[in-house]
Short mmCIF file of C-alpha atoms (C1' of nucleotides) in Angstrom, two decimals:
data_model
loop_
_atom_site.label_atom_id
_atom_site.label_comp_id
_atom_site.label_asym_id
_atom_site.label_seq_id
_atom_site.Cartn_x
_atom_site.Cartn_y
_atom_site.Cartn_z
CA UNK W 274 27.83 -3.84 -15.28
CA UNK W 275 27.35 -6.69 -12.89
CA UNK W 276 24.77 -7.11 -10.18
CA UNK W 277 24.75 -4.25 -7.70
CA UNK W 278 22.61 -4.17 -4.58
CA UNK W 279 21.77 -1.70 -1.89
CA UNK W 280 23.43 -3.00 1.24
CA UNK W 281 21.42 -1.95 4.24
CA UNK W 282 24.38 -2.21 6.61
CA UNK W 283 26.52 0.32 4.79
CA UNK W 284 23.61 2.28 3.34
CA UNK W 285 25.26 2.17 -0.07
CA UNK W 286 24.73 0.51 -3.37
CA UNK W 287 27.61 -1.87 -3.91
CA UNK W 288 28.78 -4.41 -6.41
CA UNK W 289 27.79 -7.92 -5.47
CA UNK W 290 30.82 -10.17 -5.16
CA UNK W 291 30.04 -13.66 -3.88
CA UNK W 292 32.17 -15.19 -1.16
CA UNK W 293 32.71 -18.30 -3.26
CA UNK W 294 32.99 -17.87 -7.02
CA UNK W 295 29.97 -19.17 -8.86
CA UNK W 296 27.90 -19.70 -5.72
CA UNK W 297 25.45 -17.54 -3.84
CA UNK W 298 24.01 -18.27 -0.43
CA UNK W 299 20.91 -16.44 0.69
CA UNK W 300 19.11 -16.56 4.01
CA UNK W 301 15.85 -14.74 4.44
CA UNK W 302 13.68 -14.80 7.49
CA UNK W 303 10.58 -16.83 6.98
CA UNK W 304 7.41 -16.49 8.91
CA UNK W 305 6.31 -17.00 12.43
CA UNK W 306 3.53 -19.37 11.55
CA UNK W 307 0.75 -18.01 13.72
CA UNK W 308 -1.73 -16.94 11.02
CA UNK W 309 -2.32 -17.14 7.29
CA UNK W 310 0.14 -15.07 5.26
CA UNK W 311 -1.04 -11.72 3.93
CA UNK W 312 0.13 -9.82 0.87
CA UNK W 313 2.96 -8.19 2.74
CA UNK W 314 4.44 -11.53 3.69
CA UNK W 315 4.20 -12.87 0.20
CA UNK W 316 5.79 -9.74 -1.22
CA UNK W 317 8.99 -10.79 0.49
CA UNK W 318 8.76 -14.24 -1.09
CA UNK W 319 8.21 -12.76 -4.52
CA UNK W 320 11.12 -10.32 -4.14
CA UNK W 321 13.55 -12.99 -3.06
CA UNK W 322 12.24 -15.38 -5.67
CA UNK W 323 13.10 -12.83 -8.33
CA UNK W 324 16.50 -12.23 -6.75
CA UNK W 325 17.14 -15.94 -6.87
CA UNK W 326 15.98 -16.15 -10.49
CA UNK W 327 18.15 -13.23 -11.47
CA UNK W 328 21.28 -14.68 -9.88
CA UNK W 329 20.51 -18.11 -11.32
CA UNK W 330 20.06 -16.58 -14.76
CA UNK W 331 23.62 -15.36 -14.51
CA UNK W 332 24.88 -18.84 -13.89
CA UNK W 333 25.26 -18.74 -10.12
CA UNK W 334 24.48 -21.83 -8.13
CA UNK W 335 22.05 -20.29 -5.66
CA UNK W 336 21.16 -21.78 -2.29
CA UNK W 337 18.22 -20.27 -0.44
CA UNK W 338 17.37 -20.96 3.17
CA UNK W 339 14.29 -19.52 4.83
CA UNK W 340 13.33 -20.49 8.33
CA UNK W 341 10.00 -21.34 9.85
CA UNK W 342 9.53 -20.02 13.36
CA UNK W 343 7.15 -22.58 14.75
CA UNK W 344 7.34 -21.71 18.43
CA UNK W 345 6.88 -18.31 20.03
CA UNK W 346 4.65 -16.39 22.43
CA UNK W 347 1.99 -15.60 19.84
CA UNK W 348 1.71 -19.17 18.62
CA UNK W 349 1.29 -20.36 22.19
CA UNK W 350 -1.34 -17.71 22.91
CA UNK W 351 -3.31 -18.19 19.69
CA UNK W 352 -3.31 -21.95 19.79
CA UNK W 353 -4.53 -21.84 23.39
CA UNK W 354 -7.37 -19.51 22.30
CA UNK W 355 -8.34 -21.86 19.51
CA UNK W 356 -8.10 -24.97 21.63
CA UNK W 357 -5.30 -26.42 19.54
CA UNK W 358 -1.89 -27.75 20.38
CA UNK W 359 0.70 -25.13 19.44
CA UNK W 360 2.23 -27.43 16.86
CA UNK W 361 -1.14 -28.04 15.22
CA UNK W 362 -1.60 -24.35 14.63
CA UNK W 363 2.00 -23.87 13.53
CA UNK W 364 1.82 -26.70 11.03
CA UNK W 365 -1.55 -25.60 9.64
CA UNK W 366 -0.17 -22.11 9.04
CA UNK W 367 3.02 -23.49 7.55
CA UNK W 368 0.88 -25.31 4.99
CA UNK W 369 -0.96 -22.05 4.30
CA UNK W 370 2.36 -20.38 3.65
CA UNK W 371 3.32 -23.09 1.20
CA UNK W 372 0.02 -22.69 -0.59
CA UNK W 373 0.71 -18.98 -0.90
CA UNK W 374 4.22 -19.59 -2.29
CA UNK W 375 2.79 -21.91 -4.89
CA UNK W 376 -0.10 -19.61 -5.71
CA UNK W 377 2.26 -16.80 -6.63
CA UNK W 378 4.74 -18.91 -8.53
CA UNK W 379 7.52 -18.82 -5.94
CA UNK W 380 9.93 -21.70 -5.88
CA UNK W 381 10.26 -23.06 -2.35
CA UNK W 382 13.60 -22.49 -0.59
CA UNK W 383 16.28 -25.18 -0.88
CA UNK W 384 15.96 -25.68 2.87
CA UNK W 385 13.26 -24.50 5.17
CA UNK W 386 14.38 -25.37 8.69
CA UNK W 387 11.98 -25.22 11.61
CA UNK W 388 13.11 -23.61 14.81
CA UNK W 389 11.95 -26.54 16.93
CA UNK W 390 14.14 -28.90 14.94
CA UNK W 391 17.31 -27.03 15.88
CA UNK W 392 17.17 -26.67 19.64
CA UNK W 393 20.51 -28.33 20.26
CA UNK W 394 22.27 -26.04 17.76
CA UNK W 395 20.78 -23.06 19.54
CA UNK W 396 21.88 -24.29 22.93
CA UNK W 397 25.41 -24.75 21.61
CA UNK W 398 25.46 -21.25 20.20
CA UNK W 399 24.19 -19.84 23.48
CA UNK W 400 26.93 -21.68 25.35
CA UNK W 401 29.54 -20.26 23.01
CA UNK W 402 28.27 -16.78 23.70
CA UNK W 403 28.39 -17.31 27.45
CA UNK W 404 31.93 -18.68 27.22
CA UNK W 405 33.01 -15.69 25.20
CA UNK W 406 31.57 -13.30 27.74
CA UNK W 407 28.72 -11.96 25.59
CA UNK W 408 25.80 -13.67 27.32
CA UNK W 409 24.75 -14.53 30.83
CA UNK W 410 22.03 -16.50 32.60
CA UNK W 411 19.43 -14.23 34.17
CA UNK W 412 20.19 -13.25 37.70
CA UNK W 413 16.58 -13.63 38.81
CA UNK W 414 16.50 -17.41 38.49
CA UNK W 415 13.98 -17.32 35.61
CA UNK W 416 16.05 -19.66 33.48
CA UNK W 417 16.39 -16.98 30.78
CA UNK W 418 19.73 -16.31 29.11
CA UNK W 419 20.42 -12.82 27.77
CA UNK W 420 22.80 -11.33 25.28
CA UNK W 421 24.86 -8.56 26.83
CA UNK W 422 24.59 -5.71 24.32
CA UNK W 423 27.17 -3.59 26.15
CA UNK W 424 29.72 -6.32 25.62
CA UNK W 425 29.52 -5.92 21.84
CA UNK W 426 30.91 -2.56 20.71
CA UNK W 427 29.39 -2.79 17.23
CA UNK W 428 25.86 -3.29 18.53
CA UNK W 429 23.66 -0.97 16.48
CA UNK W 430 25.78 -1.05 13.32
CA UNK W 431 23.03 -2.45 11.12
CA UNK W 432 20.30 -0.02 12.12
CA UNK W 433 22.70 2.86 12.64
CA UNK W 434 21.74 3.43 16.25
CA UNK W 435 23.72 3.95 19.40
CA UNK W 436 22.70 2.00 22.45
CA UNK W 437 22.23 5.11 24.53
CA UNK W 438 19.89 6.67 21.96
CA UNK W 439 17.61 3.67 21.86
CA UNK W 440 14.35 4.04 23.66
CA UNK W 441 14.37 1.80 26.71
CA UNK W 442 12.54 -1.47 26.24
CA UNK W 443 8.80 -1.13 26.59
CA UNK W 444 8.63 -3.60 29.41
CA UNK W 445 10.18 -1.36 31.99
CA UNK W 446 10.63 -4.43 34.13
CA UNK W 447 14.24 -5.38 33.42
CA UNK W 448 13.71 -8.82 34.98
CA UNK W 449 17.12 -10.33 35.37
CA UNK W 450 18.75 -8.14 32.74
CA UNK W 451 21.93 -6.13 33.20
CA UNK W 452 20.73 -3.60 30.64
CA UNK W 453 17.10 -3.23 29.57
CA UNK W 454 18.20 -3.54 25.94
CA UNK W 455 19.68 -6.99 26.50
CA UNK W 456 17.60 -9.56 24.67
CA UNK W 457 16.75 -13.18 25.35
CA UNK W 458 18.71 -15.97 23.72
CA UNK W 459 16.90 -18.58 25.73
CA UNK W 460 13.60 -18.27 27.54
CA UNK W 461 12.98 -20.31 30.68
CA UNK W 462 9.64 -22.07 30.55
CA UNK W 463 6.77 -20.62 32.53
CA UNK W 464 4.32 -22.64 34.60
CA UNK W 465 1.32 -21.79 32.39
CA UNK W 466 3.00 -22.96 29.19
CA UNK W 467 2.44 -26.48 27.82
CA UNK W 468 5.08 -29.03 28.69
CA UNK W 469 5.50 -29.84 25.00
CA UNK W 470 6.72 -26.28 24.41
CA UNK W 471 9.94 -26.62 26.37
CA UNK W 472 13.22 -28.44 25.96
CA UNK W 473 15.96 -29.33 28.42
CA UNK W 474 19.01 -27.07 28.56
CA UNK W 475 21.90 -26.31 30.90
CA UNK W 476 19.73 -23.47 32.29
CA UNK W 477 16.65 -25.58 32.88
CA UNK W 478 13.71 -26.29 30.60
CA UNK W 479 12.85 -23.60 28.13
CA UNK W 480 12.73 -22.57 24.50
CA UNK W 481 14.90 -20.50 22.22
CA UNK W 482 14.53 -16.77 21.73
CA UNK W 483 13.45 -15.66 18.30
CA UNK W 484 16.64 -13.89 17.28
CA UNK W 485 18.85 -16.83 18.07
CA UNK W 486 17.08 -19.19 15.69
CA UNK W 487 18.25 -17.51 12.55
CA UNK W 488 21.84 -17.31 13.71
CA UNK W 489 21.90 -21.00 14.56
CA UNK W 490 20.12 -22.20 11.44
CA UNK W 491 22.02 -20.06 8.97
CA UNK W 492 25.22 -21.34 10.54
CA UNK W 493 24.12 -24.92 10.11
CA UNK W 494 22.96 -24.68 6.51
CA UNK W 495 25.04 -21.90 5.03
CA UNK W 496 28.14 -21.90 7.18
CA UNK W 497 29.94 -19.32 9.26
CA UNK W 498 29.67 -16.74 6.52
CA UNK W 499 27.19 -16.35 3.69
CA UNK W 500 26.32 -13.84 1.02
CA UNK W 501 22.94 -12.21 1.43
CA UNK W 502 20.61 -11.89 4.36
CA UNK W 503 17.13 -10.67 3.58
CA UNK W 504 13.80 -9.99 5.13
CA UNK W 505 11.17 -7.36 5.62
CA UNK W 506 12.15 -3.88 6.67
CA UNK W 507 10.56 -4.35 10.05
CA UNK W 508 13.13 -7.02 10.87
CA UNK W 509 16.03 -4.62 10.55
CA UNK W 510 15.78 -3.80 14.20
CA UNK W 511 15.80 -5.56 16.54
CA UNK W 512 15.77 -8.94 14.83
CA UNK W 513 18.55 -8.57 12.32
CA UNK W 514 20.63 -6.31 14.51
CA UNK W 515 20.50 -8.98 17.19
CA UNK W 516 21.31 -11.80 14.82
CA UNK W 517 24.30 -9.90 13.55
CA UNK W 518 25.59 -9.15 17.04
CA UNK W 519 25.14 -12.74 18.23
CA UNK W 520 26.75 -14.36 15.25
CA UNK W 521 29.67 -11.99 15.13
CA UNK W 522 30.16 -12.20 18.88
CA UNK W 523 30.25 -15.98 18.53
CA UNK W 524 33.07 -15.64 16.03
CA UNK W 525 31.23 -15.93 12.73
CA UNK W 526 31.46 -13.62 9.76
CA UNK W 527 27.72 -13.96 9.13
CA UNK W 528 26.02 -12.10 6.27
CA UNK W 529 28.05 -10.11 3.79
CA UNK W 530 25.10 -8.10 2.41
CA UNK W 531 21.74 -7.12 3.86
CA UNK W 532 18.60 -6.55 1.80
CA UNK W 533 15.24 -5.48 3.16
CA UNK W 534 12.00 -5.19 1.24
CA UNK W 535 9.48 -2.46 2.05
CA UNK W 536 5.92 -3.01 3.16
CA UNK W 537 2.58 -3.41 1.53
CA UNK W 538 0.51 -0.64 3.05
CA UNK W 539 -3.17 -0.27 3.69
CA UNK W 540 -4.44 3.31 3.70
CA UNK W 541 -0.85 4.41 4.12
CA UNK W 542 -0.17 2.15 7.05
CA UNK W 543 1.84 -1.00 7.14
CA UNK W 544 -0.16 -4.17 6.69
CA UNK W 545 0.45 -6.26 9.76
CA UNK W 546 -0.87 -9.05 11.83
CA UNK W 547 -1.06 -6.92 14.92
CA UNK W 548 -3.00 -4.10 13.23
CA UNK W 549 -5.33 -6.69 11.77
CA UNK W 550 -5.43 -4.90 8.40
CA UNK W 551 -3.80 -7.66 6.42
CA UNK W 552 -5.33 -8.98 3.25
CA UNK W 553 -4.81 -12.70 3.11
CA UNK W 554 -3.09 -13.94 -0.03
CA UNK W 555 -5.76 -16.46 -0.92
CA UNK W 556 -8.46 -13.77 -0.82
CA UNK W 557 -6.55 -11.73 -3.36
CA UNK W 558 -5.79 -14.61 -5.67
CA UNK W 559 -9.46 -15.51 -5.73
CA UNK W 560 -10.28 -12.10 -7.16
CA UNK W 561 -7.34 -11.48 -9.46
CA UNK W 562 -5.17 -13.76 -11.59
CA UNK W 563 -2.17 -14.90 -9.56
CA UNK W 564 0.27 -13.68 -12.20
CA UNK W 565 -1.37 -10.27 -12.08
CA UNK W 566 -0.84 -10.20 -8.33
CA UNK W 567 2.79 -11.08 -8.86
CA UNK W 568 3.14 -8.37 -11.49
CA UNK W 569 1.49 -5.90 -9.12
CA UNK W 570 4.04 -6.80 -6.45
CA UNK W 571 6.95 -6.37 -8.89
CA UNK W 572 5.71 -3.09 -10.35
CA UNK W 573 7.22 -0.83 -7.72
CA UNK W 574 10.83 -1.22 -6.61
CA UNK W 575 11.32 -3.64 -3.71
CA UNK W 576 12.47 -0.87 -1.39
CA UNK W 577 9.35 1.24 -2.01
CA UNK W 578 6.10 0.78 -0.21
CA UNK W 579 3.19 -0.63 -2.20
CA UNK W 580 -0.20 0.74 -1.37
CA UNK W 581 -2.82 -1.96 -1.50
CA UNK W 582 -5.68 -0.98 -3.77
CA UNK W 583 -8.18 -2.80 -5.93
CA UNK W 584 -7.52 -0.19 -8.63
CA UNK W 585 -3.87 -1.12 -8.81
CA UNK W 586 -4.65 -4.80 -8.89
CA UNK W 587 -7.12 -4.18 -11.69
CA UNK W 588 -4.43 -2.25 -13.58
CA UNK W 589 -1.98 -5.08 -13.10
CA UNK W 590 -4.62 -7.40 -14.50
CA UNK W 591 -4.94 -5.14 -17.56
CA UNK W 592 -1.15 -5.17 -17.94
CA UNK W 593 -1.15 -8.93 -17.77
CA UNK W 594 -3.82 -9.03 -20.48
CA UNK W 595 -1.56 -6.95 -22.67
CA UNK W 596 1.30 -9.36 -22.10
CA UNK W 597 -0.80 -12.44 -22.71
CA UNK W 598 -2.46 -10.94 -25.71
CA UNK W 599 0.94 -10.48 -27.30
CA UNK W 600 2.00 -14.00 -26.36
CA UNK W 601 -1.14 -15.34 -27.99
CA UNK W 602 -0.75 -13.25 -31.11
CA UNK W 603 2.90 -14.15 -31.49
CA UNK W 604 2.18 -17.83 -30.93
CA UNK W 605 4.04 -18.56 -27.71
CA UNK W 606 3.89 -22.17 -26.59
CA UNK W 607 5.89 -24.66 -24.59
CA UNK W 608 8.49 -23.97 -21.96
CA UNK W 609 11.11 -21.29 -22.35
CA UNK W 610 14.54 -22.38 -23.42
CA UNK W 611 16.21 -19.58 -21.51
CA UNK W 612 19.54 -18.02 -22.33
CA UNK W 613 20.89 -14.89 -20.73
CA UNK W 614 21.81 -13.50 -24.14
CA UNK W 615 18.12 -13.36 -25.06
CA UNK W 616 17.49 -10.56 -22.60
CA UNK W 617 17.58 -6.99 -23.90
CA UNK W 618 20.52 -4.99 -22.61
CA UNK W 619 18.28 -2.44 -20.90
CA UNK W 620 16.52 -5.18 -19.03
CA UNK W 621 19.80 -6.61 -17.79
CA UNK W 622 20.95 -3.18 -16.76
CA UNK W 623 17.73 -2.56 -14.85
CA UNK W 624 17.95 -5.85 -12.98
CA UNK W 625 21.63 -5.36 -12.20
CA UNK W 626 20.77 -2.01 -10.68
CA UNK W 627 19.55 -3.30 -7.33
CA UNK W 628 16.85 -5.47 -8.84
CA UNK W 629 15.19 -2.60 -10.70
CA UNK W 630 11.98 -4.36 -11.63
CA UNK W 631 10.10 -1.14 -12.54
CA UNK W 632 12.57 -0.30 -15.29
CA UNK W 633 12.74 -3.98 -16.25
CA UNK W 634 8.95 -4.12 -16.65
CA UNK W 635 9.12 -0.96 -18.76
CA UNK W 636 11.56 -2.72 -21.11
CA UNK W 637 9.17 -5.64 -21.22
CA UNK W 638 6.35 -3.41 -22.43
CA UNK W 639 8.59 -1.62 -24.91
CA UNK W 640 9.53 -4.96 -26.39
CA UNK W 641 5.90 -6.03 -26.55
CA UNK W 642 5.13 -2.87 -28.48
CA UNK W 643 7.94 -3.59 -30.92
CA UNK W 644 6.67 -7.14 -31.31
CA UNK W 645 3.13 -5.99 -31.99
CA UNK W 646 4.39 -3.52 -34.54
CA UNK W 647 6.33 -6.27 -36.27
CA UNK W 648 3.23 -8.47 -36.30
CA UNK W 649 1.19 -5.65 -37.81
CA UNK W 650 3.82 -5.30 -40.50
CA UNK W 651 3.92 -9.08 -41.03
CA UNK W 652 7.62 -8.98 -40.16
CA UNK W 653 7.83 -12.49 -38.76
CA UNK W 654 11.56 -12.44 -38.05
CA UNK W 655 11.35 -9.30 -35.91
CA UNK W 656 8.24 -10.59 -34.20
CA UNK W 657 9.97 -13.84 -33.33
CA UNK W 658 12.91 -11.99 -31.92
CA UNK W 659 10.64 -9.86 -29.77
CA UNK W 660 8.79 -12.95 -28.62
CA UNK W 661 12.02 -14.63 -27.58
CA UNK W 662 13.04 -11.55 -25.64
CA UNK W 663 9.66 -11.15 -24.01
CA UNK W 664 9.58 -14.75 -22.90
CA UNK W 665 13.11 -14.56 -21.52
CA UNK W 666 12.09 -11.49 -19.51
CA UNK W 667 8.89 -13.11 -18.28
CA UNK W 668 10.87 -16.17 -17.31
CA UNK W 669 13.28 -14.03 -15.31
CA UNK W 670 10.43 -12.33 -13.47
CA UNK W 671 8.58 -15.59 -12.90
CA UNK W 672 5.67 -14.48 -15.06
CA UNK W 673 5.83 -16.79 -18.06
CA UNK W 674 2.47 -18.55 -18.27
CA UNK W 675 4.09 -21.75 -19.54
CA UNK W 676 6.51 -21.92 -16.62
CA UNK W 677 5.97 -25.14 -14.64
CA UNK W 678 5.31 -23.09 -11.49
CA UNK W 679 1.98 -22.06 -13.02
CA UNK W 680 1.15 -25.56 -14.18
CA UNK W 681 -1.51 -26.06 -11.51
CA UNK W 682 -3.66 -23.27 -12.89
CA UNK W 683 -4.86 -25.23 -15.94
CA UNK W 684 -4.51 -28.94 -16.47
CA UNK W 685 -3.30 -29.90 -19.92
CA UNK W 686 -5.94 -32.59 -20.41
CA UNK W 687 -8.69 -30.18 -19.62
CA UNK W 688 -7.19 -27.51 -21.83
CA UNK W 689 -7.09 -29.73 -24.87
CA UNK W 690 -10.66 -30.92 -24.31
CA UNK W 691 -11.89 -27.35 -24.00
CA UNK W 692 -9.82 -26.44 -27.01
CA UNK W 693 -11.67 -29.04 -29.07
CA UNK W 694 -15.08 -27.96 -27.85
CA UNK W 695 -14.44 -24.31 -28.51
CA UNK W 696 -13.11 -25.13 -31.96
CA UNK W 697 -16.41 -26.87 -32.76
CA UNK W 698 -18.43 -23.84 -31.73
CA UNK W 699 -16.14 -21.44 -33.53
CA UNK W 700 -16.53 -23.48 -36.71
CA UNK W 701 -20.28 -22.82 -36.54
CA UNK W 702 -19.61 -19.16 -36.10
CA UNK W 703 -17.20 -18.86 -38.99
CA UNK W 704 -19.78 -20.57 -41.24
CA UNK W 705 -22.30 -17.97 -40.16
CA UNK W 706 -19.80 -15.23 -40.87
CA UNK W 707 -19.06 -16.68 -44.28
CA UNK W 708 -22.70 -16.30 -45.25
CA UNK W 709 -22.74 -12.83 -43.59
CA UNK W 710 -25.20 -13.98 -40.95
CA UNK W 711 -23.88 -11.45 -38.45
CA UNK W 712 -26.73 -11.99 -35.98
CA UNK W 713 -25.84 -15.67 -35.50
CA UNK W 714 -22.12 -14.98 -35.43
CA UNK W 715 -22.50 -12.29 -32.79
CA UNK W 716 -24.89 -14.40 -30.76
CA UNK W 717 -22.31 -17.17 -30.56
CA UNK W 718 -19.66 -14.71 -29.52
CA UNK W 719 -21.93 -13.23 -26.86
CA UNK W 720 -22.84 -16.62 -25.49
CA UNK W 721 -19.20 -17.64 -25.26
CA UNK W 722 -18.45 -14.34 -23.56
CA UNK W 723 -21.16 -15.09 -21.03
CA UNK W 724 -19.29 -18.21 -19.94
CA UNK W 725 -16.00 -16.37 -19.82
CA UNK W 726 -14.48 -17.02 -23.22
CA UNK W 727 -13.25 -14.06 -25.21
CA UNK W 728 -13.31 -14.34 -28.98
CA UNK W 729 -11.19 -12.22 -31.26
CA UNK W 730 -11.15 -12.17 -35.04
CA UNK W 731 -7.69 -11.54 -36.37
CA UNK W 732 -6.03 -11.61 -39.73
CA UNK W 733 -4.60 -15.04 -38.84
CA UNK W 734 -7.97 -16.46 -37.83
CA UNK W 735 -10.04 -16.59 -34.67
CA UNK W 736 -8.40 -16.59 -31.29
CA UNK W 737 -10.01 -17.35 -27.97
CA UNK W 738 -8.93 -17.00 -24.40
CA UNK W 739 -10.39 -17.45 -20.96
"C1'" G E 238 14.22 11.68 22.12
"C1'" G E 239 17.15 8.59 18.32
"C1'" U E 240 17.32 6.38 13.27
"C1'" G E 241 15.49 5.87 8.34
"C1'" G E 242 11.97 6.61 4.21
"C1'" G E 243 8.25 9.37 1.60
"C1'" U E 244 5.14 13.73 -0.91
"C1'" U E 245 5.64 13.10 -9.15
"C1'" G E 246 0.31 14.37 -14.33
"C1'" G E 247 -6.97 11.82 -14.00
"C1'" C E 248 -4.79 7.08 -11.45
"C1'" C E 249 -0.60 3.59 -10.43
"C1'" G E 250 4.46 4.15 -10.52
"C1'" A E 251 9.95 4.95 -12.19
"C1'" G E 252 13.79 8.52 -12.46
"C1'" A E 253 17.69 11.66 -9.43
"C1'" G E 254 21.10 18.31 -12.73
"C1'" G E 255 19.78 19.28 -19.36
"C1'" C E 256 16.55 14.56 -24.18
"C1'" G E 257 8.31 13.62 -21.28
"C1'" A E 258 10.38 5.42 -18.04
"C1'" G E 259 6.37 2.26 -18.41
"C1'" G E 260 1.34 0.93 -17.52
"C1'" C E 261 -3.95 2.07 -16.68
"C1'" A E 262 -7.79 5.53 -17.93
"C1'" A E 263 -9.41 9.43 -21.53
"C1'" C E 264 -9.73 11.70 -26.42
"C1'" G E 265 -8.72 11.66 -31.91
"C1'" G E 266 -7.18 8.55 -36.09
"C1'" A E 267 -5.88 3.70 -38.81
"C1'" C E 268 -7.50 -1.37 -39.25
"C1'" U E 269 -12.31 -4.24 -38.73
"C1'" G E 270 -19.06 -6.50 -41.17
"C1'" C E 271 -19.36 -5.04 -35.91
"C1'" A E 272 -16.52 -5.90 -31.65
"C1'" A E 273 -11.89 -7.15 -29.52
"C1'" A E 274 -6.83 -6.90 -30.05
"C1'" U E 275 -3.10 -3.93 -32.29
"C1'" C E 276 -0.73 0.43 -34.22
"C1'" C E 277 -0.29 5.99 -34.76
"C1'" G E 278 -1.24 10.63 -32.36
"C1'" U E 279 -2.76 13.87 -28.03
"C1'" G E 280 -0.19 15.38 -21.66
"C1'" U E 281 4.01 20.85 -20.68
"C1'" A E 282 3.51 16.36 -13.43
"C1'" C E 283 7.24 16.44 -9.66
"C1'" A E 284 4.20 19.21 -1.49
"C1'" C E 285 5.63 24.50 -0.11
"C1'" C E 286 9.35 28.72 0.48
"C1'" G E 287 14.17 30.35 -0.52
"C1'" G E 288 19.13 29.44 -2.66
"C1'" U E 289 23.20 27.38 -6.04
"C1'" U E 290 23.59 26.79 -11.54
"C1'" C E 291 23.63 28.73 -18.34
"C1'" A E 292 20.07 24.76 -16.74
"C1'" A E 293 16.77 21.92 -10.70
"C1'" A E 294 11.44 17.17 -10.03
"C1'" U E 295 16.75 15.91 -9.36
"C1'" C E 296 21.83 19.66 -5.50
"C1'" C E 297 21.78 22.99 -0.76
"C1'" G E 298 18.90 25.41 3.42
"C1'" G E 299 14.21 25.80 5.62
"C1'" U E 300 8.63 24.68 6.22
"C1'" A E 301 4.40 21.45 6.16
"C1'" C E 302 2.24 16.80 6.08
"C1'" C E 303 2.65 11.30 5.96
"C1'" C E 304 4.98 6.60 7.13
"C1'" A E 305 8.36 3.07 9.39
"C1'" C E 306 11.75 1.16 13.28
"C1'" C E 307 13.42 1.85 18.41
"C1'" U E 308 7.71 -3.63 21.67
"C1'" C E 309 5.78 -9.38 18.41
"C1'" C E 310 5.64 -8.21 13.02
"C1'" A E 311 7.76 -9.68 5.88
#
RNA sequence: GGUGGGUUGGCCGAGAGGCGAGGCAACGGACUGCAAAUCCGUGUACACCGGUUCAAAUCCGGUACCCACCUCCA
């Protein structure tokens, strides 16, 4: 079996066949940088990071582009409230996003274009759409340019809706639109908006509409046609539907496959900026190990909702302990020298089945059990084989503690110094144990526990961990 | 009104016609100076009502409740 994915456009699971042999191009919608990312946002990053790792593991040369929307209504409104320039807020939040990527072990995209850096590309694309009869400047002199949804017969194909069934746009005021469902490609600047937030165009000063950005930037960096377009489920409509219509109407093949991840929910409801129920990534990573958070996000399938709960995060932390305890017992060290052949067949099958991380994680734990059994039986060869498999799986999921992406969490210099200090103390304790002075031995263990060091006596000697 | 998803054991969470995914918690046992870790064992779950089938958590029909999108949202 080869990689199969659920393609949102057709509603079917299909075999993944790249447009160009050996290469995969992925575009997923980044954030509108108006506030610090919450767990739901970072779930998308983790999902697409694993997708990228999985395709890379199979030898594909993977290119990932994720945009940064650094100008929009909300950014203008929020920055005004906070007394900041819009670009100050946008950049500060972009840095927050990067911190969150790094915190959860996500590799940054190959390119991360900002909307404001691609105004001329967007103007060109808008002009093409006007020339082709799919867009028109607003008839009310606002300087807006709209996409004419009625001019594109396939409009609605991604979200499986018919134009006439769609609820009319909430703003009943159609402004200069021919149909209330027409959407803005270009927004004429308004008198109350800062001068720095508008750019010259054939239709007067203004700024691009949100949907247009992704069409223009994917075209620039990935070409007229690319493999996979991803994003959160809430982008399916209207954002992705609109992107698809625009790009196709402009003569581009656009995305071959569409993947959407489900939400992180809070008391059953979607975590979102507008509901204000989001849990900011940095708050979570302060309370739980970052790798446990990542494991928690990969536990359920990417198309299932994840309910946020401290209990689940605590369970993920316990799972991580189980993993790390095995790695410690089996003597894992250094970076993984990964080969696809090291992965168990069931794991490969799970990942090929639409990125089935739940089944993949189950294989991981099965293998850990086998490895532990082998260690109990002093079967070093089997234990080593299990260790190799476990580390290959962890590497694929981005969970290997020795992966460079986690390097920031413990400096090597510090680790070796602590190592030496702990060894000194443990030497005292083992002397006490040798003379059966259990009180002293236990007191040392308790004191180390009080500062966060766990001591375990094993057949192979004493092991400690933070 | 349109479109899509969900309801699984104490908890989380997979699966999608027939062998109890996996984890957490709990209980019993092995090991251990004690602890920890580890291993072994213990569970008769699939919202409700009908139907199809030798066999249904899984398929079909219906009911209830929940969620998402159709407005900025990962």
